[in-house]
């Protein structure tokens, strides 16, 4: 589980329309930097339904502590796998990732 409880600039509720604690609890293992891309669980997808991803990517970009733990590419991968709207091409999602012209929508083959 990804834990960000004592990090600066992280609040339980985000301006992006989601509950950060719930997002991290249900989706942390799918969006953390370590490990490979894995398809998100139905609970993770359900938690993300109310999140504004452009806003969330912006929050990852301006909060280096979070950006160092959460992988922007995996975050977009999860959004696509959950059938959510993703930010426009070129939008930064975390300090080290920008949305490419054709992000990979399909989960890896098992």
Short mmCIF file of C-alpha atoms in Angstrom, two decimals:
data_model
loop_
_atom_site.label_atom_id
_atom_site.label_comp_id
_atom_site.label_asym_id
_atom_site.label_seq_id
_atom_site.Cartn_x
_atom_site.Cartn_y
_atom_site.Cartn_z
CA UNK A 1 0.00 0.00 0.00
CA UNK A 2 1.22 3.49 -0.85
CA UNK A 3 1.31 5.73 2.22
CA UNK A 4 1.48 9.53 1.98
CA UNK A 5 -0.07 10.50 5.31
CA UNK A 6 2.60 12.86 6.61
CA UNK A 7 3.63 14.54 3.39
CA UNK A 8 3.27 18.29 2.98
CA UNK A 9 0.59 19.67 0.63
CA UNK A 10 -1.52 16.49 0.77
CA UNK A 11 -5.02 16.77 2.20
CA UNK A 12 -7.70 14.14 2.72
CA UNK A 13 -9.94 15.90 0.21
CA UNK A 14 -8.60 17.23 -3.05
CA UNK A 15 -9.85 20.05 -5.26
CA UNK A 16 -9.79 17.46 -8.03
CA UNK A 17 -13.04 15.87 -6.91
CA UNK A 18 -11.80 12.77 -5.14
CA UNK A 19 -10.84 11.57 -1.70
CA UNK A 20 -7.04 11.20 -1.73
CA UNK A 21 -7.09 8.63 1.08
CA UNK A 22 -9.56 6.42 -0.84
CA UNK A 23 -7.67 6.86 -4.11
CA UNK A 24 -4.39 5.83 -2.48
CA UNK A 25 -6.01 2.92 -0.62
CA UNK A 26 -7.74 1.47 -3.68
CA UNK A 27 -5.31 2.52 -6.44
CA UNK A 28 -1.92 2.95 -4.76
CA UNK A 29 -0.46 -0.35 -5.93
CA UNK A 30 -1.50 0.40 -9.52
CA UNK A 31 0.02 3.90 -9.69
CA UNK A 32 3.13 3.67 -7.51
CA UNK A 33 6.53 4.02 -9.14
CA UNK A 34 7.82 0.57 -8.21
CA UNK A 35 6.67 -2.46 -10.15
CA UNK A 36 5.20 -2.90 -13.59
CA UNK A 37 1.88 -1.74 -15.01
CA UNK A 38 -1.00 -3.93 -13.88
CA UNK A 39 -4.69 -3.54 -14.69
CA UNK A 40 -6.58 -1.69 -11.94
CA UNK A 41 -9.22 -3.36 -9.81
CA UNK A 42 -12.92 -2.54 -10.13
CA UNK A 43 -12.71 -0.83 -6.69
CA UNK A 44 -9.91 1.40 -7.93
CA UNK A 45 -11.89 2.34 -11.04
CA UNK A 46 -14.96 3.08 -8.93
CA UNK A 47 -12.94 5.36 -6.67
CA UNK A 48 -11.60 7.31 -9.65
CA UNK A 49 -15.00 7.96 -11.30
CA UNK A 50 -15.37 11.35 -9.58
CA UNK A 51 -11.80 12.56 -10.15
CA UNK A 52 -10.85 15.33 -12.59
CA UNK A 53 -7.68 13.81 -14.10
CA UNK A 54 -6.34 17.07 -15.53
CA UNK A 55 -6.48 18.46 -12.01
CA UNK A 56 -4.95 15.32 -10.49
CA UNK A 57 -2.07 15.36 -12.97
CA UNK A 58 -1.48 19.01 -12.11
CA UNK A 59 -1.41 18.16 -8.40
CA UNK A 60 1.17 15.44 -9.05
CA UNK A 61 3.26 17.98 -10.96
CA UNK A 62 3.30 20.68 -8.28
CA UNK A 63 3.72 18.33 -5.32
CA UNK A 64 7.20 16.83 -5.78
CA UNK A 65 6.86 14.48 -2.81
CA UNK A 66 3.84 12.82 -4.42
CA UNK A 67 5.35 12.93 -7.91
CA UNK A 68 8.37 11.06 -6.61
CA UNK A 69 6.16 8.18 -5.39
CA UNK A 70 3.36 8.10 -7.96
CA UNK A 71 4.10 7.26 -11.58
CA UNK A 72 2.39 9.66 -14.01
CA UNK A 73 2.45 7.14 -16.85
CA UNK A 74 0.82 4.46 -14.68
CA UNK A 75 -1.76 6.99 -13.48
CA UNK A 76 -2.80 7.67 -17.09
CA UNK A 77 -2.70 3.94 -17.88
CA UNK A 78 -5.11 3.31 -14.98
CA UNK A 79 -7.39 6.14 -16.13
CA UNK A 80 -7.57 4.64 -19.63
CA UNK A 81 -8.10 1.11 -18.29
CA UNK A 82 -10.97 2.45 -16.15
CA UNK A 83 -12.54 4.16 -19.17
CA UNK A 84 -12.02 7.67 -17.83
CA UNK A 85 -11.35 10.88 -19.76
CA UNK A 86 -7.65 11.67 -19.82
CA UNK A 87 -5.99 15.09 -20.14
CA UNK A 88 -5.03 16.49 -23.53
CA UNK A 89 -1.74 15.60 -25.23
CA UNK A 90 1.22 17.40 -23.69
CA UNK A 91 -0.36 17.84 -20.24
CA UNK A 92 2.17 17.14 -17.50
CA UNK A 93 1.15 14.34 -15.15
CA UNK A 94 3.75 14.29 -12.42
CA UNK A 95 7.15 15.93 -12.60
CA UNK A 96 8.57 13.44 -15.11
CA UNK A 97 5.72 12.54 -17.49
CA UNK A 98 3.68 14.31 -20.16
CA UNK A 99 0.66 12.81 -21.95
CA UNK A 100 1.85 11.37 -25.29
CA UNK A 101 -0.13 11.58 -28.53
CA UNK A 102 -1.31 7.98 -28.15
CA UNK A 103 -1.08 6.62 -24.59
CA UNK A 104 -1.36 2.86 -24.39
CA UNK A 105 -4.99 1.95 -23.65
CA UNK A 106 -4.59 -1.81 -23.42
CA UNK A 107 -3.46 -3.72 -20.34
CA UNK A 108 -0.28 -5.76 -20.58
CA UNK A 109 -0.62 -9.38 -21.65
CA UNK A 110 -0.39 -11.82 -18.75
#
